[in-house]
Coordinates of N, CA, C and O in Angstrom, one line a residue:
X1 N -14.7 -11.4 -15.9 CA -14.3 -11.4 -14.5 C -15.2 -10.4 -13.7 O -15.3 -9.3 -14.3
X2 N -15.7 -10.6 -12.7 CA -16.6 -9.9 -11.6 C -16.1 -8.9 -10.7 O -14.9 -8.9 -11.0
X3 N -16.2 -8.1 -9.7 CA -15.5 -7.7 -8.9 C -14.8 -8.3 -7.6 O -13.8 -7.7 -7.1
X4 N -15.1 -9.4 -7.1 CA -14.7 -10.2 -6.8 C -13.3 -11.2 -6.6 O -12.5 -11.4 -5.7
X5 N -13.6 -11.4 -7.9 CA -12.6 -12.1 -9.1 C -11.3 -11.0 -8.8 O -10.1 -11.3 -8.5
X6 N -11.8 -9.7 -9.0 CA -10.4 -9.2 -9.8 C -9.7 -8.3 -8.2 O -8.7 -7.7 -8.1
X7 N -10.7 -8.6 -7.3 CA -9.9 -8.0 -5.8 C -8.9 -8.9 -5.5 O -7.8 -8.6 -5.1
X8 N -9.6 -10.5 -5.9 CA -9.1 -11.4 -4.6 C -7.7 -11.6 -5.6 O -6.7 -12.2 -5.1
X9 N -7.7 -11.0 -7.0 CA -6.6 -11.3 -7.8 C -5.9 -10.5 -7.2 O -4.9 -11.2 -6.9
X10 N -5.8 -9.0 -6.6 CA -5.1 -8.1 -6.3 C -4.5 -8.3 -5.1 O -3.3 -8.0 -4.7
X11 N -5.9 -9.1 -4.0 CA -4.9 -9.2 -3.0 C -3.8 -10.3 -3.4 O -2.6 -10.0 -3.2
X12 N -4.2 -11.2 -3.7 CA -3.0 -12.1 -4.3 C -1.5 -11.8 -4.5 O -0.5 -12.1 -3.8
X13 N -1.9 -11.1 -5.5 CA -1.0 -10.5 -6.4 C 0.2 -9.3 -5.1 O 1.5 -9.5 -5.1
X14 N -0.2 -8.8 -4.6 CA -0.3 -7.6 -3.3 C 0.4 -9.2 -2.4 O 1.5 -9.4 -2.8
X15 N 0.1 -9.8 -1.8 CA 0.6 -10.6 -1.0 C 1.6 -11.4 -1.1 O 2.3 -11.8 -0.1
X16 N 1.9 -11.6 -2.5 CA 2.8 -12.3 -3.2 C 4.2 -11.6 -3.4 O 5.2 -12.1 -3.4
X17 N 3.8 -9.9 -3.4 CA 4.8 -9.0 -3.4 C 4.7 -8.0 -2.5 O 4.9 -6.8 -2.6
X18 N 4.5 -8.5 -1.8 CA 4.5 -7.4 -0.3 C 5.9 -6.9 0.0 O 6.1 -6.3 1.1
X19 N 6.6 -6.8 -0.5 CA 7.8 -6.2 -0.2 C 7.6 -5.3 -0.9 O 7.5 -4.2 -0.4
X20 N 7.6 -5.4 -2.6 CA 7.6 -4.3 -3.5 C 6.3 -3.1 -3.5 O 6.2 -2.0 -4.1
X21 N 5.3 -3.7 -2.8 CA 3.9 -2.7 -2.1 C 4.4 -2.2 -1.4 O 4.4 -1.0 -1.7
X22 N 5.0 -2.4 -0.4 CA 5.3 -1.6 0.8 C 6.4 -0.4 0.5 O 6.5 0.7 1.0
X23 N 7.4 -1.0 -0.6 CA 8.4 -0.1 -1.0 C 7.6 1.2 -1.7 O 8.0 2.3 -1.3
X24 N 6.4 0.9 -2.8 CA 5.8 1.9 -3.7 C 4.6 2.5 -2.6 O 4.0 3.5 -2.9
X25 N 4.3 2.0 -1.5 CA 3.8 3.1 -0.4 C 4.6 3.7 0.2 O 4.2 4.9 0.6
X26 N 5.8 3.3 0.4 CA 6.4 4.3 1.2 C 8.1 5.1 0.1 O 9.2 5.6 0.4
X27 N 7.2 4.6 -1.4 CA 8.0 6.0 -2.1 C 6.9 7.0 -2.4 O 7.1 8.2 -2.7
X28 N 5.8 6.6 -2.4 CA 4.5 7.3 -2.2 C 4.4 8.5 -1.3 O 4.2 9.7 -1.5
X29 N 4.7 8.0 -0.4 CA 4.6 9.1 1.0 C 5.8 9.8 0.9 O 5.6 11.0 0.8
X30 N 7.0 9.6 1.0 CA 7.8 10.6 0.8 C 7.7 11.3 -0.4 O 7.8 12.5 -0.2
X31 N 7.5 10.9 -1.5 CA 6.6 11.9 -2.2 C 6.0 12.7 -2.2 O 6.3 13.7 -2.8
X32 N 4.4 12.5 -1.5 CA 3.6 13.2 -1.0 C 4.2 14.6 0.3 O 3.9 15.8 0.2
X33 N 4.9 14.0 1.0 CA 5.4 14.6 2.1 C 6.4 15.6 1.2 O 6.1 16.8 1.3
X34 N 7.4 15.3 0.4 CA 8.1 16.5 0.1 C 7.3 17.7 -0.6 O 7.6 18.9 -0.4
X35 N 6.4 17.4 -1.4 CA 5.7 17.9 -1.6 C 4.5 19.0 -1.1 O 4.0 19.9 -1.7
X36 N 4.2 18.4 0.2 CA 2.5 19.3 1.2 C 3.5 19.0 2.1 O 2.8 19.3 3.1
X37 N 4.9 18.7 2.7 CA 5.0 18.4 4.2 C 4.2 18.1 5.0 O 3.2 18.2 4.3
X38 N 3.9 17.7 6.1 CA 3.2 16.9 7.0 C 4.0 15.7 7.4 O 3.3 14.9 8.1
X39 N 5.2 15.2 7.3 CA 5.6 13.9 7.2 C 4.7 12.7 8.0 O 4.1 11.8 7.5
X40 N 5.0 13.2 9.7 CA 4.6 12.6 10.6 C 3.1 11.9 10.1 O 2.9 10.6 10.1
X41 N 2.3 12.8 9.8 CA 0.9 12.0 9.4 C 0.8 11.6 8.2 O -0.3 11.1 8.0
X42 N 1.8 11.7 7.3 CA 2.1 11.0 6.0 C 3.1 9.4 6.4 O 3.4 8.6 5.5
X43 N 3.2 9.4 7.1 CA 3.9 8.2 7.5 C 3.1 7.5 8.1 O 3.0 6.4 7.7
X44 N 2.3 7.9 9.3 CA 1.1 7.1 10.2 C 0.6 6.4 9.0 O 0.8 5.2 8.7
X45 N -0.2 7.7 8.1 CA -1.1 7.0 6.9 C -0.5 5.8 5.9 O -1.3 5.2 5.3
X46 N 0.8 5.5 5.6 CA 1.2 4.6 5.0 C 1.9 3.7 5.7 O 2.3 2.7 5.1
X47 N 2.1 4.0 7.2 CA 1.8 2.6 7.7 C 0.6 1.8 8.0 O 0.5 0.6 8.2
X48 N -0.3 2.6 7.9 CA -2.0 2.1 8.1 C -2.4 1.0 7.1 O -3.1 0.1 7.3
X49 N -1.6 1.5 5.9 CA -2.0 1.6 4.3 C -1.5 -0.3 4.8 O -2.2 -1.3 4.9
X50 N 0.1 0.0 5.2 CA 0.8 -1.1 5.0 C -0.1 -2.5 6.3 O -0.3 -3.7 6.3
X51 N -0.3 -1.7 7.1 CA -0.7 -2.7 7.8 C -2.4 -3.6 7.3 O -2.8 -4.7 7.7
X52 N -3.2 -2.7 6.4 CA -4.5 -3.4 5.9 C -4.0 -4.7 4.8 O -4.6 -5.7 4.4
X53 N -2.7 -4.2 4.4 CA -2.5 -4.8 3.4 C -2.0 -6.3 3.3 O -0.9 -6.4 3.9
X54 N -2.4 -7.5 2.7 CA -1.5 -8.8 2.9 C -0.3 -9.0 2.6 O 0.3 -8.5 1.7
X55 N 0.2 -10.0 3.6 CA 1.8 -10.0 3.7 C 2.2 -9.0 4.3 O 3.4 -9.2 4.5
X56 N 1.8 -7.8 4.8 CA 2.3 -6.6 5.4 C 3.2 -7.4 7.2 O 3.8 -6.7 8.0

């Protein structure tokens, strides 16, 4: 498998379950956020995340 191959599998994969991506970005960020605080720009950044992503 090429690099190629194994993105277009990810976005797939990622598109297929766009619900459960979006859920583990944004247990991500509150994570991150309890941790360094920042929320506000911890939230922009994982809606960014969510918006590049398919199915988002």
């Amino acid at each position: 498998m090429n690099f190629d191959e194994i993105k277009n599998k990810a976005m797939d994969l990622a598109e297929e379950h766009h619900e459960k991506v979006d859920q583990g970005v944004d247990a991500a960020a509150k994570a991150v956020a309890g941790k360094f605080g920042h929320e506000e720009q911890i939230e922009s950044v994982a809606d960014k995340i969510k918006d590049i992503l398919p199915g988002g």
